[in-house]
Coordinates of C-alpha atoms in Angstrom, one line a residue:
X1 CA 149.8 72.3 88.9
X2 CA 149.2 72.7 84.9
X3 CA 152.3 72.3 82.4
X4 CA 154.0 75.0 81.1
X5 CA 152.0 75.0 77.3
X6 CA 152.8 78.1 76.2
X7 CA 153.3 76.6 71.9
X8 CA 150.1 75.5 72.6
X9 CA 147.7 77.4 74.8
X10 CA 143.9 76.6 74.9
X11 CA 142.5 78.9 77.1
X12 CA 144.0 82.3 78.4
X13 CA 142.0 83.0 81.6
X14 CA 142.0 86.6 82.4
X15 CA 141.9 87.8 85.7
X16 CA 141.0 91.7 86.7
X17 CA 142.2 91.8 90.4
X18 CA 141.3 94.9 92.7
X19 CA 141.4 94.7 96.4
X20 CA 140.4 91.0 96.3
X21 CA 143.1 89.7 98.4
X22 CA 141.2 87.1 101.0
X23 CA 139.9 85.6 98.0
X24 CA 142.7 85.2 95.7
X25 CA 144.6 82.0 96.8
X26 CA 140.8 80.1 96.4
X27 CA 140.3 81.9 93.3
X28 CA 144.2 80.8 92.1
X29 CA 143.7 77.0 93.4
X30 CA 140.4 76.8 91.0
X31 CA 142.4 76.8 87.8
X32 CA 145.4 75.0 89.1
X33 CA 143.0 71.9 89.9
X34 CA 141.6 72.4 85.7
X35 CA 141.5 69.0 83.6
X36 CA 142.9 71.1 81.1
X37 CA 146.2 71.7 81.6
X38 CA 147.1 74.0 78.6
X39 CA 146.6 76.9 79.9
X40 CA 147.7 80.8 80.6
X41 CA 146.8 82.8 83.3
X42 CA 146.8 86.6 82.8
X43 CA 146.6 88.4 86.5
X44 CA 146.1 91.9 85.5
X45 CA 146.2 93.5 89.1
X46 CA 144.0 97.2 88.6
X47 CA 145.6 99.6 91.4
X48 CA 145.0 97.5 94.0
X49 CA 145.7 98.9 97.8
X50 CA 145.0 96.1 99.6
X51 CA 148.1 93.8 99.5
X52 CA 146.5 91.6 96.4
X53 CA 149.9 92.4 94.5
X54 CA 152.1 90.7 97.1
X55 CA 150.2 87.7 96.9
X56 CA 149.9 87.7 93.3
X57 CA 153.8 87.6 93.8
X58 CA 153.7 85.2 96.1
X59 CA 151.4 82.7 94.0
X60 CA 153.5 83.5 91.1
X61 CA 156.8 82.4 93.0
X62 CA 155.2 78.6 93.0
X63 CA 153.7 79.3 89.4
X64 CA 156.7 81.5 87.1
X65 CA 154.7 80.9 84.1
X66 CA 152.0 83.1 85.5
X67 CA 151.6 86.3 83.9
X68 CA 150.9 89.6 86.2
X69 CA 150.3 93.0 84.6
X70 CA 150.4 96.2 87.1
X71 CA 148.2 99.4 85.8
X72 CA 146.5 102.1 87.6
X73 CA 142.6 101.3 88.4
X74 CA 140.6 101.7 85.0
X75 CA 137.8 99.5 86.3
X76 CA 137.3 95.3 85.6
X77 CA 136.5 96.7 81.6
X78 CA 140.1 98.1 81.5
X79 CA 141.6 95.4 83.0
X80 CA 139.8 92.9 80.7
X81 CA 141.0 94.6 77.7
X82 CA 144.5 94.5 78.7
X83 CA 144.1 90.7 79.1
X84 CA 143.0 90.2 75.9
X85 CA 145.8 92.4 74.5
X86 CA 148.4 90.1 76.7
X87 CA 146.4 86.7 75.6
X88 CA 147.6 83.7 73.0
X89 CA 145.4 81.0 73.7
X90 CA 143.0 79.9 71.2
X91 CA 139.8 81.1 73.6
X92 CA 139.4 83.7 76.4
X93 CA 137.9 83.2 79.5
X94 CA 137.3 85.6 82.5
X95 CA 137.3 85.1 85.9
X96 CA 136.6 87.3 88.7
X97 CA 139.5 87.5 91.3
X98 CA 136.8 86.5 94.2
X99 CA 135.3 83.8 92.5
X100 CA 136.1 79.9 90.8
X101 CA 135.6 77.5 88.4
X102 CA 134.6 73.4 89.1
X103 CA 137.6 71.6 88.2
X104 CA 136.1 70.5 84.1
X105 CA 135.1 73.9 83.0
X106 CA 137.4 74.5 80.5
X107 CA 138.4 71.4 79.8
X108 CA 134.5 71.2 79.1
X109 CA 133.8 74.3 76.9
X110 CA 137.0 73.8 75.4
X111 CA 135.3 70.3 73.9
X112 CA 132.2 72.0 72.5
X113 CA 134.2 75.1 71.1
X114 CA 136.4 72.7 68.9
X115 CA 134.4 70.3 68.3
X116 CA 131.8 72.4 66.8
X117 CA 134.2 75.1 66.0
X118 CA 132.1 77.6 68.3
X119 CA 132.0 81.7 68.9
X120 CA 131.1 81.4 72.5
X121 CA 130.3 78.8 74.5
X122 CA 128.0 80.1 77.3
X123 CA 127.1 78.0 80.5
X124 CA 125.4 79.2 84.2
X125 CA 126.7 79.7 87.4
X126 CA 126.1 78.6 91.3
X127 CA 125.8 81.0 93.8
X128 CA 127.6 81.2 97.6
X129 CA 129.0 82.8 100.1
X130 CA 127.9 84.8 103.4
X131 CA 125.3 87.4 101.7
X132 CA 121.5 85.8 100.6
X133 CA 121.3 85.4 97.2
X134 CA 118.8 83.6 95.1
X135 CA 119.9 80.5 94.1
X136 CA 118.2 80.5 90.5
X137 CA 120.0 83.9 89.4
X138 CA 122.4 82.6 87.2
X139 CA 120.9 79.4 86.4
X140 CA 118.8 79.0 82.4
X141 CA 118.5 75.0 82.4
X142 CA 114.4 75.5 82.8
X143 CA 114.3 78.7 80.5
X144 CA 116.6 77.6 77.2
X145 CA 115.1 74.8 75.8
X146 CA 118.2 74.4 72.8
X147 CA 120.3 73.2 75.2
X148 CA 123.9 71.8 73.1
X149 CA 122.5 73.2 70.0
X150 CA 124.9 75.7 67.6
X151 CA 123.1 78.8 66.9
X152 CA 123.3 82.0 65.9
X153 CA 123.6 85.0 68.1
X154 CA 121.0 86.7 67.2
X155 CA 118.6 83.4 67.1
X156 CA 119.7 83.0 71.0
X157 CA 119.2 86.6 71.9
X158 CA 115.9 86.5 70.0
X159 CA 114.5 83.1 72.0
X160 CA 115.7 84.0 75.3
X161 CA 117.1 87.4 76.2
X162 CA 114.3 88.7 77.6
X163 CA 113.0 85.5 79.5
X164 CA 116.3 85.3 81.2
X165 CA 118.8 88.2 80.6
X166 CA 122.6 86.9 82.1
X167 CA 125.3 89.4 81.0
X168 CA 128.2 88.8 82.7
X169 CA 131.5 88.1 81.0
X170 CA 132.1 84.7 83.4
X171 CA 129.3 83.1 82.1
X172 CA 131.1 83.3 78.7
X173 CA 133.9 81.0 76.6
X174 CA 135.3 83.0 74.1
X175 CA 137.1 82.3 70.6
X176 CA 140.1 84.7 70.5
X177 CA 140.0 84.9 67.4
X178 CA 137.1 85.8 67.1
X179 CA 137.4 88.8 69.7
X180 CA 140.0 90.2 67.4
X181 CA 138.3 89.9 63.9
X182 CA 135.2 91.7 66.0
X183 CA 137.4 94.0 67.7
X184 CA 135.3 93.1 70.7
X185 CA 136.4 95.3 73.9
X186 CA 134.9 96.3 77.7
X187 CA 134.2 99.9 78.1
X188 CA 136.4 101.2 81.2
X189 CA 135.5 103.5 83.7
X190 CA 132.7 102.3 84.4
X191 CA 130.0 99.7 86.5
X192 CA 127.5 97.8 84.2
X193 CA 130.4 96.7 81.2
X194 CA 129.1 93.7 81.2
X195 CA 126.1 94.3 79.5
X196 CA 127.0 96.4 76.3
X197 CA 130.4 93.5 76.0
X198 CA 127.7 91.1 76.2
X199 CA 125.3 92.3 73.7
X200 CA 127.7 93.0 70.6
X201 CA 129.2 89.8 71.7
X202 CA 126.5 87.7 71.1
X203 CA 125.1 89.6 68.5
X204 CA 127.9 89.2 66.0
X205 CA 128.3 85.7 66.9
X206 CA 127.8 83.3 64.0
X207 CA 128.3 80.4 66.2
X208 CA 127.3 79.8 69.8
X209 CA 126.3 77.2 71.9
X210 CA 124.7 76.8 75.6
X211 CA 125.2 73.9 77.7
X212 CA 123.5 73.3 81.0
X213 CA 126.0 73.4 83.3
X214 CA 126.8 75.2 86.3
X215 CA 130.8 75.7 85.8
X216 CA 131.1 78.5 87.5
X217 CA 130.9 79.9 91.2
X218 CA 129.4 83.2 92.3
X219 CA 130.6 84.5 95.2
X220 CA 128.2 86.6 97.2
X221 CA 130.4 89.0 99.4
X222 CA 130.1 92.0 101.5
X223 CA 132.0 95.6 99.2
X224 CA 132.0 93.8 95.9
X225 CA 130.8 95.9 93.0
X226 CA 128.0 93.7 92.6
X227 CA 126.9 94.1 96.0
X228 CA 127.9 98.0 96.8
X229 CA 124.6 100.0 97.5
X230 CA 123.1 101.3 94.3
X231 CA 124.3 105.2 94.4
X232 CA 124.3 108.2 92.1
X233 CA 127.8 107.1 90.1
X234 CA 125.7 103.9 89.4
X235 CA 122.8 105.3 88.2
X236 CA 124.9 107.6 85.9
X237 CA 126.6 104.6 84.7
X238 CA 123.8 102.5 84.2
X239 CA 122.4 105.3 82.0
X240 CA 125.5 105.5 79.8
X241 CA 125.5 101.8 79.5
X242 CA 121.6 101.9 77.8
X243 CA 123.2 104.3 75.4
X244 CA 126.2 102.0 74.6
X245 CA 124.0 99.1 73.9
X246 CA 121.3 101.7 71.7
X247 CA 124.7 102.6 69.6
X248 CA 124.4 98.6 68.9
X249 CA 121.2 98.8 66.3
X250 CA 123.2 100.9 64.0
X251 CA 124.6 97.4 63.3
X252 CA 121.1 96.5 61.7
X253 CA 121.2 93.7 64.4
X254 CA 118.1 92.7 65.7
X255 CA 116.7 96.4 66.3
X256 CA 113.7 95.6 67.5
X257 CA 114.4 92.4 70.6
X258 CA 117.7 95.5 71.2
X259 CA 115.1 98.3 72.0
X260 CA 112.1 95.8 74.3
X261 CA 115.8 95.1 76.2
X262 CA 116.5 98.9 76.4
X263 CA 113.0 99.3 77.6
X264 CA 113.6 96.7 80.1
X265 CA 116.6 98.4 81.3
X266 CA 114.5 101.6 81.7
X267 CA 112.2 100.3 84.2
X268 CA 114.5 99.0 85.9
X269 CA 116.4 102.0 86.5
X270 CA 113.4 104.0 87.4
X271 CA 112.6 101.9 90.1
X272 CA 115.7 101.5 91.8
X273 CA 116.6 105.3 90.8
X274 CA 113.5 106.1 92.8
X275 CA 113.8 103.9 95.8
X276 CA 117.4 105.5 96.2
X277 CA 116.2 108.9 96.1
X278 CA 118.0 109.9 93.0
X279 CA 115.9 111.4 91.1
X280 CA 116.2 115.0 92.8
X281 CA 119.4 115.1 90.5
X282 CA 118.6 117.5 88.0
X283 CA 121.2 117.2 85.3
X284 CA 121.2 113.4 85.5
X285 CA 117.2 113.2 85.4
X286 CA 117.5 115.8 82.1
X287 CA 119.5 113.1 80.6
X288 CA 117.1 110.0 82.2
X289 CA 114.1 111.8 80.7
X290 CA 116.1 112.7 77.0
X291 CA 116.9 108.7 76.9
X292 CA 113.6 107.7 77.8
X293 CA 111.5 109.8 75.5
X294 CA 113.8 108.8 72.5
X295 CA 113.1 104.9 73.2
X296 CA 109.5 105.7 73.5
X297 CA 109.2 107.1 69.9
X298 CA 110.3 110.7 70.7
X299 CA 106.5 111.8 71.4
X300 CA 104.1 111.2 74.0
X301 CA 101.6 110.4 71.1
X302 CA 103.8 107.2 69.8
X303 CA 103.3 105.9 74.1
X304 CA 100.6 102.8 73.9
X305 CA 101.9 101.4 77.4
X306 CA 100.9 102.9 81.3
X307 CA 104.0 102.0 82.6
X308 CA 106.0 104.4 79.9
X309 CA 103.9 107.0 80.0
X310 CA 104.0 107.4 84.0
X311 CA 107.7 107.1 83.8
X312 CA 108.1 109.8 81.7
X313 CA 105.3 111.7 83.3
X314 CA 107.0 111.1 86.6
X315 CA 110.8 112.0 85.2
X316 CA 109.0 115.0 84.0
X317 CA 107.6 116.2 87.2
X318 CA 111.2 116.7 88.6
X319 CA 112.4 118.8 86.4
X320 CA 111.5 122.9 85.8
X321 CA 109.6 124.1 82.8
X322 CA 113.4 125.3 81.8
X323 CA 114.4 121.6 80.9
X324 CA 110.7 120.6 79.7
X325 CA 108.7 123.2 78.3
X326 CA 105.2 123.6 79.6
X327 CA 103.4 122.4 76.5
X328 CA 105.7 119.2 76.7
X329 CA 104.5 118.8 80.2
X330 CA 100.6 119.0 79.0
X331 CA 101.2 117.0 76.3
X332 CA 102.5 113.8 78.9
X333 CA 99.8 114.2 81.0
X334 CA 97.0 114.6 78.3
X335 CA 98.5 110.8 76.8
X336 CA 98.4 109.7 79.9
X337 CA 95.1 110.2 80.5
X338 CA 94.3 108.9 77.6
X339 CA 96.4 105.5 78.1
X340 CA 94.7 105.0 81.5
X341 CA 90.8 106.0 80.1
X342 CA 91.2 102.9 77.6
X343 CA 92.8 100.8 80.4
X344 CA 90.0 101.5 82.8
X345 CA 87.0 101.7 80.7
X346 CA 87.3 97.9 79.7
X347 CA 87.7 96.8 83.4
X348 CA 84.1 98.2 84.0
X349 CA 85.7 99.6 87.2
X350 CA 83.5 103.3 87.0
X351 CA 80.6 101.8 86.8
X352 CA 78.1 101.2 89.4
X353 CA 76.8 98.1 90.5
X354 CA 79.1 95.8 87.7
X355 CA 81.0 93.4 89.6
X356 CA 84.5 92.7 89.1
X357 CA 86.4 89.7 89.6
X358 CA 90.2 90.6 90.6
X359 CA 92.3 87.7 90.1
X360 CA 95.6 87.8 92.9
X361 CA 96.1 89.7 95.4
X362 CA 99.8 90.8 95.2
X363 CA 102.0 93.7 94.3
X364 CA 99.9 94.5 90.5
X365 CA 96.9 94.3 92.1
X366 CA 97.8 96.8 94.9
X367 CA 99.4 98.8 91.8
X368 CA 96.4 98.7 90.0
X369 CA 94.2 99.4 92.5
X370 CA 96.4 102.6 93.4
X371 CA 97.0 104.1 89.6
X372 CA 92.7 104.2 89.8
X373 CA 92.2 105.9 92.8
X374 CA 95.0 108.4 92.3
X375 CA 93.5 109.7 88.7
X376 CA 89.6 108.6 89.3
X377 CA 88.7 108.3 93.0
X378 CA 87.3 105.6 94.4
X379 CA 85.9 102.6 92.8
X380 CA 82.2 102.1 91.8
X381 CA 82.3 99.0 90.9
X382 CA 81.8 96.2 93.5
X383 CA 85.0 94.2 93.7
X384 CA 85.3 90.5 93.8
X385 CA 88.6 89.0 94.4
X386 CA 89.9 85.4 93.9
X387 CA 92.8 83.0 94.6
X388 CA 93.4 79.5 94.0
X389 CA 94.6 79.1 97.3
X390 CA 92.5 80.2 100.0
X391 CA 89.3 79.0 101.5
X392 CA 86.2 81.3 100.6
X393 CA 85.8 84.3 103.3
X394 CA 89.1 82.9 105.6
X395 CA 90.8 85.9 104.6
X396 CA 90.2 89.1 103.7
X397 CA 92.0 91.4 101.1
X398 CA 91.8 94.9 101.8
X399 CA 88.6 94.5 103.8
X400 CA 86.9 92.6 101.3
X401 CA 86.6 88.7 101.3
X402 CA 88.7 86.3 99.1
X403 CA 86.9 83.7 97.0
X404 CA 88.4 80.4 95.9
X405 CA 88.0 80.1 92.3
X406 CA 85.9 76.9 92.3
X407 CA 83.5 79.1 94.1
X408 CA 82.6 81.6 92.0
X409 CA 80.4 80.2 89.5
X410 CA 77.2 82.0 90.5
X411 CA 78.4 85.5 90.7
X412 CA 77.8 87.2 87.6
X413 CA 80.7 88.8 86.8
X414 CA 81.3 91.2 83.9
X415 CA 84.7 90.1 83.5
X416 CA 88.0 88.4 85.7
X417 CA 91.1 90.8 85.8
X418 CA 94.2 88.5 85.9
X419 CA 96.3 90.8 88.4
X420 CA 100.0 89.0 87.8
X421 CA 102.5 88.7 85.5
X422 CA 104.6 85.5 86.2
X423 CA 101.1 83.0 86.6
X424 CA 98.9 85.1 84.0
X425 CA 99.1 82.2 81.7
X426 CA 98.5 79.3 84.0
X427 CA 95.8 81.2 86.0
X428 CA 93.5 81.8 82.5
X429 CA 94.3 78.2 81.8
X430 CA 92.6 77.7 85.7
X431 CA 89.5 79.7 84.8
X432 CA 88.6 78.6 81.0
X433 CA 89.1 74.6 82.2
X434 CA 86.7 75.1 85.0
X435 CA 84.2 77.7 83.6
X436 CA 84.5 77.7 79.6
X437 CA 83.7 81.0 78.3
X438 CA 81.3 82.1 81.3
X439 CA 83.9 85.1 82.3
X440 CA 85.8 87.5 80.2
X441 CA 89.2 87.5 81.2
X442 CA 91.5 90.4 81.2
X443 CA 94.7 90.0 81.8
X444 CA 96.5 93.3 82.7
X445 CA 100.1 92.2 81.3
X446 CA 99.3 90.8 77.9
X447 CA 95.8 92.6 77.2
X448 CA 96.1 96.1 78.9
X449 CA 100.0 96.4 78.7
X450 CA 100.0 97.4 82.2
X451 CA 103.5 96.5 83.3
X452 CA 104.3 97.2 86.9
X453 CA 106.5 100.4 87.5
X454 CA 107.9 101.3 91.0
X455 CA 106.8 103.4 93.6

């Protein structure tokens, strides 16, 4: 049980709470066992149908000093926003209604935030519950190497967004005041808040920190927003949101890192806008394609990457000559072409008898191997692939043998195409220690930009 603290309130932890009723009283029992005792809690209960009012009532019976504000469902972003309106503590935290907190978090970021008079304090998370999950989602202890060091916003966002992206608003420690001065807000109405909050957040902040803890836990549950199947209100959403956060570089803000993360977002939406079938949408692919094609430059002729071009081509391929004109249409496919002639002719794959090396045999290899055959036909080149991990000529990789790489020294190669993205480094570090400069190496991430784009 904390003390009533209410002249002198530390943290105000804000809780949207929709339909969440089985988790509540675990959710509740978290923050009642905080070291830090001065503290508010701000229940804002969002339309909930479920019963999670009563037992708000009911926990609020043992607890008076709790705070519960009723509205009609605006979404965790509208709810947020009316915590933060409600709050009085000297930082603002936000917990989900289905999840909890180790005993010492706040007590913890509260430390760091005075001491060193912090913006945000930001720290990971530990996933559970009855659904799988990966268990390194929400965990940056290997990735951020200034761990307990103040920085910037932008210097954080610079060194590590796009190795490990983590915008959620639980994840964050918040100076009140500095969420007023910023007039910092959720959007409401809408899935995906997270990240546009997140990126003006850390973006303006003068003064953040990131300590390798895991203070928070996930909960991993059947009907949870996080967890509902990925449908068309999603996809709309998640749209709108990459417009939000392009709104963001009018701030003059780190422009550039703001538009590889758009791009990011892109692909990502492609792919699981594909797999779900969503695509045959026409007014929200018009609006897909519009986004797309400004982030890429506006013209086919500004593309230098395959896997932009292709999306566009294949955004562009769904929708009548009404919505792109004809000569728009010609134009994507003629710098496509283009893209995937200087991608292809330095991989010696047209040309008869050359033999190529094809480092990996995973998903950008298959990809590869498929984006050649679809536009060129079959190879001419004799292939020659090669793991790390395999005894010569045990297995076979789409009929063709696999080759250790300590086996490979008397094969004249005209080059080794490093077919990954996650190894590419440590695999050319594999083949230069062994063989020197005796093989060109190609990597098809760094070298030929060829990023991997979805079925």
């Amino acid at each position: 049980m904390y003390e009533d603290a209410s002249n002198n309130i530390k943290t105000s932890v804000i809780i949207p709470v929709y339909n969440a009723a089985e988790y509540l009283e675990e959710c509740f029992n978290s923050i009642f066992s905080q070291t830090q005792k001065e503290i508010e809690i701000i229940a804002v209960n969002d339309g909930s149908t479920d019963g999670s009012l009563e037992l708000l009532e009911n926990i609020k019976r043992a607890h008076p000093e709790i705070i519960i504000y009723s509205q009609d469902n605006q979404g965790p972003g509208g709810a947020r926003n009316k915590g933060i309106e409600l709050s009085k503590g000297e930082f603002v935290y936000f917990l989900d209604s289905d999840d909890c907190l180790v005993p010492n978090a706040l007590e913890l970021c509260y430390q760091y935030a005075s001491q060193y008079q912090l913006d945000v304090v930001m720290f990971d998370a530990e996933p559970f519950g009855d659904l799988d999950y990966c268990t390194d989602t929400y965990d940056r202890r290997e990735i951020i190497e200034q761990q307990w060091t103040v920085l910037s916003g932008e210097e954080f966002a610079a060194n590590y967004w796009l190795k490990k992206f983590c915008p959620t608003a639980w994840m964050n420690y918040i100076s009140r005041d500095f969420v007023m001065e910023r007039k910092l807000n959720f959007l409401s109405q809408m899935y995906y808040e997270d990240n546009e909050f997140y990126c003006k957040m850390i973006l303006q902040a003068e003064r953040v920190m990131y300590i390798p803890e895991m203070l928070y836990r996930r909960r991993y549950r059947e009907a949870s927003i996080m967890t509902s199947p990925f449908e068309q209100r999603h996809a709309e959403d998640f749209l709108d949101m990459i417009l939000y956060v392009d709104e963001l570089k009018k701030n003059g803000k780190a422009e550039s890192m703001l538009c590889t993360l758009e791009k990011k977002f892109i692909i990502g939406l492609y792919e699981i806008s594909t797999k779900n079938r969503l695509l045959g949408n026409n007014s929200f692919t018009e609006k897909f394609y519009n986004t797309a094609l400004s982030l890429y430059g506006g013209s086919p002729g500004k593309i230098c990457f395959y896997h932009e071009i292709e999306i566009l081509y294949q955004l562009s391929s769904f929708l009548s000559e009404k919505r792109v004109p004809k000569e728009m249409k010609q134009k994507i496919r003629n710098r496509k072409m283009e893209i995937l002639e200087t991608l292809f002719s330095s991989a010696f794959l047209k040309e008869e008898g050359k033999k190529v090396g094809i480092y990996g045999t995973g998903a950008y290899t298959e990809q590869f191997l498929h984006v050649y055959r679809a536009n060129y036909g079959e190879i001419k080149s004799q292939l020659i692939f090669i793991d790390s991990n395999v005894v010569t000529g045990e297995i076979k990789y789409k009929g063709y043998d696999v080759l250790n790489v300590n086996d490979i020294e008397r094969i004249p190669l005209e080059c080794i195409i490093v077919a990954t993205s996650k190894y590419e480094e440590e695999i050319c570090k594999i083949i230069k220690e062994k063989y020197g400069d005796l093989f060109k190496i190609i990597c098809l991430k760094s070298d030929l930009n060829f990023l991997f784009v979805g079925e």
